[in-house]
Short mmCIF file of C-alpha atoms in Angstrom, two decimals:
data_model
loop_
_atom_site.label_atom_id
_atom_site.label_comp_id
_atom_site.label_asym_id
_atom_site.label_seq_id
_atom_site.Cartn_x
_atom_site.Cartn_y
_atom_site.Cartn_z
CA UNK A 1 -22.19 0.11 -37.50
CA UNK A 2 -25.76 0.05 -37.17
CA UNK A 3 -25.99 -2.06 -40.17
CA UNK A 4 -24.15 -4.67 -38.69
CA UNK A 5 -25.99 -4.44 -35.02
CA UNK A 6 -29.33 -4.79 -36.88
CA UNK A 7 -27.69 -7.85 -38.23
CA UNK A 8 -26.63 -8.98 -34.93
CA UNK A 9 -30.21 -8.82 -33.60
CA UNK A 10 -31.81 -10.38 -36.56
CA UNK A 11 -29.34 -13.41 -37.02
CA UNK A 12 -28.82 -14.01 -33.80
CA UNK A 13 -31.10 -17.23 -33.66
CA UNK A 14 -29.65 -18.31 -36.94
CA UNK A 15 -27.06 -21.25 -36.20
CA UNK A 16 -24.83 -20.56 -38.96
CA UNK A 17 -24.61 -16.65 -38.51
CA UNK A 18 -24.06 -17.49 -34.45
CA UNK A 19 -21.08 -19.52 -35.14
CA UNK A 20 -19.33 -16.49 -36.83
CA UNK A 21 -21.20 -14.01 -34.83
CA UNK A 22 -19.19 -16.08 -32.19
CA UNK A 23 -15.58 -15.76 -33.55
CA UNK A 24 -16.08 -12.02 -33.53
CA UNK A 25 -17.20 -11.97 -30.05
CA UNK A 26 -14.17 -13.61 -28.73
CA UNK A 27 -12.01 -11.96 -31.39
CA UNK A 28 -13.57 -8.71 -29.32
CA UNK A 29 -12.48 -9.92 -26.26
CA UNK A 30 -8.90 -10.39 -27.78
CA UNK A 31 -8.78 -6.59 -28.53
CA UNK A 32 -10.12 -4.83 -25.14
CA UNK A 33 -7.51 -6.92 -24.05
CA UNK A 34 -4.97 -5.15 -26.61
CA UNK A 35 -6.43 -1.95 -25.58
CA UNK A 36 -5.44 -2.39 -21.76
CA UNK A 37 -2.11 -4.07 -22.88
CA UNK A 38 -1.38 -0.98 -25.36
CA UNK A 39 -1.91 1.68 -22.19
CA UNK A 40 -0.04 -0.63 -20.16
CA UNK A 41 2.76 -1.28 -22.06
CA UNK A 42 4.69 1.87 -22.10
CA UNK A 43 5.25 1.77 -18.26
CA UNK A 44 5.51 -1.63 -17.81
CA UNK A 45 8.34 -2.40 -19.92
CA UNK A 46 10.24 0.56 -18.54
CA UNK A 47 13.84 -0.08 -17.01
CA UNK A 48 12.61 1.38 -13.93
CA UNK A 49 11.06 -0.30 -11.25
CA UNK A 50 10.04 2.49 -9.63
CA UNK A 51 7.39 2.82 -12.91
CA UNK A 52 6.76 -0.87 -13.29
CA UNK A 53 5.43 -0.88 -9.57
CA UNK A 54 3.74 2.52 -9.89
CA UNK A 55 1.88 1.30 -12.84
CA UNK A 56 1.22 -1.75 -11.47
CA UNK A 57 -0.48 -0.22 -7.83
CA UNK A 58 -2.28 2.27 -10.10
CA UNK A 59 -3.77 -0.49 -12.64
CA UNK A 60 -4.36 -2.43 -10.08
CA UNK A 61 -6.08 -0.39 -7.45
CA UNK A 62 -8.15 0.67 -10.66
CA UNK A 63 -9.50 -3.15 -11.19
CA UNK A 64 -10.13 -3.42 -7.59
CA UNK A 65 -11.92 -0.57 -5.98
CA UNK A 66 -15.20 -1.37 -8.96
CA UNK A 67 -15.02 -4.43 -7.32
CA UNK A 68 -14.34 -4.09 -3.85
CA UNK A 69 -16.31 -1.55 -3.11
CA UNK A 70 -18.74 -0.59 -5.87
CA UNK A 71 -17.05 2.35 -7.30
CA UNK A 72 -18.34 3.96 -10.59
CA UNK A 73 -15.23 4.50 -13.15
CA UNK A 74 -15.56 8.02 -13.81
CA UNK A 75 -14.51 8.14 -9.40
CA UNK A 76 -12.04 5.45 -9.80
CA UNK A 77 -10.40 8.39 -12.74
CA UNK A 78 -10.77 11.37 -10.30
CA UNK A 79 -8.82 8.97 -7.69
CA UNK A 80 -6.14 8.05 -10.24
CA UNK A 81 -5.91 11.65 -11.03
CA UNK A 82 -5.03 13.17 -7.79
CA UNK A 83 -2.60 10.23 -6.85
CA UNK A 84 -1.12 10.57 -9.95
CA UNK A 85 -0.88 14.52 -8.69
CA UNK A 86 0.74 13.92 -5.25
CA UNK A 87 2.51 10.17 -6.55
CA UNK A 88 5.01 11.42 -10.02
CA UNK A 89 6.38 9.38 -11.94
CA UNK A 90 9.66 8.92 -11.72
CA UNK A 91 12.47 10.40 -14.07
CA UNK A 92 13.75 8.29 -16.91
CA UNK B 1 -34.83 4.19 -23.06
CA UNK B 2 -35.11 8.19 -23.51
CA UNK B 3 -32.44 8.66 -26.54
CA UNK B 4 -31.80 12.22 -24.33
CA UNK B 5 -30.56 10.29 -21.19
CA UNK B 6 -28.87 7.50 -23.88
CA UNK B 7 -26.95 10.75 -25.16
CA UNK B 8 -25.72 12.30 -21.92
CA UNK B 9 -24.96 8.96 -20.52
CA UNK B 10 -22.91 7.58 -23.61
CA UNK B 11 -21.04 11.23 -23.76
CA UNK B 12 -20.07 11.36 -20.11
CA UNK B 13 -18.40 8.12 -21.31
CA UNK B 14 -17.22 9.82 -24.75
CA UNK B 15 -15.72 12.30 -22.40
CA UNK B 16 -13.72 10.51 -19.81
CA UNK B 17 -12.47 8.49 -22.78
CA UNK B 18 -8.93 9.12 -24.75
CA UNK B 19 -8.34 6.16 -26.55
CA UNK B 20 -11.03 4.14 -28.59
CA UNK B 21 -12.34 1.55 -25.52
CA UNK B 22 -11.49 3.34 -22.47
CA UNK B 23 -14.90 4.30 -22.04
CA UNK B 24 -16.10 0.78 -21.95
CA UNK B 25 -16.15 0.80 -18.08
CA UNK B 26 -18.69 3.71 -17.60
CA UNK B 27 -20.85 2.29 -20.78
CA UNK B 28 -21.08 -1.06 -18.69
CA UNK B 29 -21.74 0.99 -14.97
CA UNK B 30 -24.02 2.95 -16.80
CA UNK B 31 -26.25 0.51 -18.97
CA UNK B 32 -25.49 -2.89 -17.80
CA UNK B 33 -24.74 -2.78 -14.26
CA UNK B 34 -26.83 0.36 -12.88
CA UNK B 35 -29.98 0.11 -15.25
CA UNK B 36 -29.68 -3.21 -16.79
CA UNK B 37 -31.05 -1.74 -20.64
CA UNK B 38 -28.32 -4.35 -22.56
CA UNK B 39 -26.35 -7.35 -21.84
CA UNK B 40 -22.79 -7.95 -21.11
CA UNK B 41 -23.28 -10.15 -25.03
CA UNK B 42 -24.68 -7.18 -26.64
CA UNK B 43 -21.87 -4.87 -25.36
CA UNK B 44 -19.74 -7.33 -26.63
CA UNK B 45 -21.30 -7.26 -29.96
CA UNK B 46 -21.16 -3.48 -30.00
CA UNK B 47 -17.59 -3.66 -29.32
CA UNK B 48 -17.26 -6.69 -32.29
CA UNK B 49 -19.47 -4.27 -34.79
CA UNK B 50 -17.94 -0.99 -33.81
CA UNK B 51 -14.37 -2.71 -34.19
CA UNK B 52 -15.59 -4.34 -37.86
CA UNK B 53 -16.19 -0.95 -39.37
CA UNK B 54 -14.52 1.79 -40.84
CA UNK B 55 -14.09 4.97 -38.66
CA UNK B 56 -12.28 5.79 -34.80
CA UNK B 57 -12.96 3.18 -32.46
CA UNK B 58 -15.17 4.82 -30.10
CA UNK B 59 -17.81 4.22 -32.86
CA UNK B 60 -19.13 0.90 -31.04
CA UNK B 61 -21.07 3.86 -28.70
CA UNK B 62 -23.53 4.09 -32.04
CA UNK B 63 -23.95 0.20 -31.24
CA UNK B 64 -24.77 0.59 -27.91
CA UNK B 65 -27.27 3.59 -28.86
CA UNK B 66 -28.63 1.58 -31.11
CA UNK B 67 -29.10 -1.63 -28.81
CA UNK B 68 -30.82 0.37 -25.66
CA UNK B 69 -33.07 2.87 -28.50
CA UNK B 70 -33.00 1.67 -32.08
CA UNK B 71 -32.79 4.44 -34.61
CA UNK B 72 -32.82 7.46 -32.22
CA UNK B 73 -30.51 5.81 -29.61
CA UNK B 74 -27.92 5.08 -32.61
CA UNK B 75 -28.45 8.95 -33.37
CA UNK B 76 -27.33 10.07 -29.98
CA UNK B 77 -24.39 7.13 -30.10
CA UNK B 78 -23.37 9.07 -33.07
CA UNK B 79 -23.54 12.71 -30.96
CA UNK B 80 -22.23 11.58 -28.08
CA UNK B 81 -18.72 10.11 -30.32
CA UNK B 82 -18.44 13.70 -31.87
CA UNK B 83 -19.66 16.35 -29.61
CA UNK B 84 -16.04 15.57 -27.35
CA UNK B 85 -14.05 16.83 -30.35
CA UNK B 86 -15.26 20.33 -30.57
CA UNK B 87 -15.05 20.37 -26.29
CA UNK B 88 -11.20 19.32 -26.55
CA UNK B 89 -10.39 22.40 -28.65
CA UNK B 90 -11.01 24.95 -26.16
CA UNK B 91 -10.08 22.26 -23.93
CA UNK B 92 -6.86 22.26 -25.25
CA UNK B 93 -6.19 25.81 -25.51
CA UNK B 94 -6.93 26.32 -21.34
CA UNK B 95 -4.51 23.28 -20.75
CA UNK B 96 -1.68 23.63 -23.20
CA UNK B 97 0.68 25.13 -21.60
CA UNK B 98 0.05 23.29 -17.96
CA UNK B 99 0.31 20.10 -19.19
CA UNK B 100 3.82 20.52 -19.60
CA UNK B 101 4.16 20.45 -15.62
CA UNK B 102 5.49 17.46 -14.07
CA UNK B 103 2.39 17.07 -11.57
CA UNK B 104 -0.15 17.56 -14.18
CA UNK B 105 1.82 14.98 -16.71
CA UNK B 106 2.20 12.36 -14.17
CA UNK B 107 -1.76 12.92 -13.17
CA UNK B 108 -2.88 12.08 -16.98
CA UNK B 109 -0.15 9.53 -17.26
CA UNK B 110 -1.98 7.73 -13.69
CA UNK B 111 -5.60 8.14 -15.44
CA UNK B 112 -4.09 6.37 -18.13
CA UNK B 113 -3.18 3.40 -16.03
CA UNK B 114 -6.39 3.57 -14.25
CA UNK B 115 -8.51 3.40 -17.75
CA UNK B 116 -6.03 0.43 -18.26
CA UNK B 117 -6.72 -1.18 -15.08
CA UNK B 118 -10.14 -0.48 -15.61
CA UNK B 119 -10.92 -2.16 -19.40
CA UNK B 120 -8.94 -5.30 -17.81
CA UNK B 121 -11.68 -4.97 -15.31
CA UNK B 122 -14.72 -4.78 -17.72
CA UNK B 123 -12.74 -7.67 -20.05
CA UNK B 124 -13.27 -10.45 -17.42
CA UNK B 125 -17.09 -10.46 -17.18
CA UNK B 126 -17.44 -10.10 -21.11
CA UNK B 127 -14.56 -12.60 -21.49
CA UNK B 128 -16.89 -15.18 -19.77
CA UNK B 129 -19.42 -14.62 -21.14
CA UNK B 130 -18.12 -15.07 -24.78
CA UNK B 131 -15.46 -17.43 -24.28
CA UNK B 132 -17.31 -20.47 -23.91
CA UNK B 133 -15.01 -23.48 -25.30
CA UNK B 134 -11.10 -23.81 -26.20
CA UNK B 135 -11.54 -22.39 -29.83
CA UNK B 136 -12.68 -18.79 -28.37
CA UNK B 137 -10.22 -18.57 -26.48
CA UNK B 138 -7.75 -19.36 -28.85
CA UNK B 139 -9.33 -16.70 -31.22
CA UNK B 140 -9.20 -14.52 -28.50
CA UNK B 141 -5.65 -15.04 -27.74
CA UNK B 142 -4.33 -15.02 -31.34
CA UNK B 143 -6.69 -11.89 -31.97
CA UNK B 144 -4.44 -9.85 -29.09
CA UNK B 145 -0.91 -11.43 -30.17
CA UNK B 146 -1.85 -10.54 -33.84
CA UNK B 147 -2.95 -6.48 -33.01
CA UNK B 148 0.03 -6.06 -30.61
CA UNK B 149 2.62 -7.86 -32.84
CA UNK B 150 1.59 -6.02 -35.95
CA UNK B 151 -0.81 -3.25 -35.26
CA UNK B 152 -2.88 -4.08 -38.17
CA UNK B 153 -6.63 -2.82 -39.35
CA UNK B 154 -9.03 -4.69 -36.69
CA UNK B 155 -11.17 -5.43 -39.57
CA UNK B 156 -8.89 -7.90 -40.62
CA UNK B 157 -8.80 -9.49 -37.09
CA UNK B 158 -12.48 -9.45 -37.23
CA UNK B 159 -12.96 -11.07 -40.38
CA UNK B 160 -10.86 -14.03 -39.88
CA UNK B 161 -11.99 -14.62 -36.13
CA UNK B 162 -16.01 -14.68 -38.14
CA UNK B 163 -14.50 -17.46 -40.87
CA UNK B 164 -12.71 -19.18 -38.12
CA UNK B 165 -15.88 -19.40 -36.32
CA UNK B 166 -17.86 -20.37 -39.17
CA UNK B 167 -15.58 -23.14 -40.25
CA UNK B 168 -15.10 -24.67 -36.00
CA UNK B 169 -17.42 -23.22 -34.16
CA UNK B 170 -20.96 -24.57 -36.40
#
């Protein structure tokens, strides 16, 4: 890993390693987008509703409050944690 | 940056993490937002080299040690991924049995969707950053269809997204 970060920093003014360098940056993109989906997934392609919208609220409120009003993510986890307390998930 | 505070800010985000990039959002708070020591591109590239090697996926938090504090900042990186382990067993052994409970399942089970919500949240301002022109994108796009469709070895993903790059992007 650090092999490949000293890389970064020394090619990163070469054209040719930049234009690779470049695919893996969006290629990175492509899998913290993966990484939501793959947390995501499980309740959002449940039968239920009652999850979908549940996950959905949760997700959502969890994008929003960082950017609405400036909340650090380990608070935005306490929140989720104690709604997830008093708001269950409903039986499959 | 003092490779101390690099440690016990890269393990607070070691250990709110449970799956390999969940602890992307409090890397970002921490170093990019709050005390501006790397760039949204250089998390990126952490994320890109920590994906490209072998080993669990939290191991981009060497990268970042390594881009805020060199040799001794990679050191701590390296800390900060393992020290969580030996915390879960005891961990473990206090929650066992209560996280059976319905109100203590559904609370991880929210934290999970929160983590979610919040890696979408971080993706956005990296995802402008690096995806500059129709071709990123599309590696971008093929890069998630390919890992959710068949769950294969990133490195592989990584690989073709640097030829692909080479060969349109020069």
């Amino acid at each position: 890993v650090v092999l490949l970060t000293s890389g970064y920093q020394a090619w990163q003014h070469n054209a040719v390693a930049m234009a690779a360098i470049a695919g893996t940056l969006a290629a990175a993109v492509g899998l913290m987008a993966t990484s939501a989906w793959q947390l995501l997934a499980p309740s959002l392609v449940a039968r239920d509703w009652r999850r979908v919208v549940r996950a959905l609220a949760i997700a959502g409120a969890a994008v929003w409050l960082p950017l609405g009003f400036g909340m650090s993510p380990v608070a935005v986890l306490g929140l989720a944690a104690v709604a997830g307390f008093l708001w269950q998930e409903p039986e499959q | 940056m003092n490779p101390l505070l690099v440690f016990l800010l890269l393990l607070k985000a070691s250990a709110t993490s449970f799956s390999g990039l969940t602890s992307m959002p409090v890397v970002r708070h921490d170093f990019v937002e709050t005390r501006h020591a790397m760039t949204d591109r250089q998390l990126n590239a952490a994320v890109a080299a920590g994906r490209t090697a072998p080993g669990p996926n939290g191991l981009y938090l060497v990268s970042v040690g390594y881009f805020v504090a060199g040799w001794p900042g990679a050191c701590a990186g390296c800390a900060a991924c393992l020290v969580p382990a030996f915390l879960i067993i005891p961990l473990l052994h206090y929650l066992g049995r209560r996280a059976d409970r319905p109100r203590v399942k559904s609370a991880i089970q929210a934290v999970t969707l929160a983590a979610a919500g919040l890696v979408i949240g971080v993706t956005v301002p990296l995802a402008r950053d690096a995806l500059t022109g129709w071709i990123p994108v599309a590696i971008a796009v093929a890069s998630f269809f390919f890992l959710v469709l068949t769950r294969r070895e990133t490195l592989w993903v990584m690989a073709g997204a640097a030829l692909v790059g080479l060969v349109a992007l020069r």
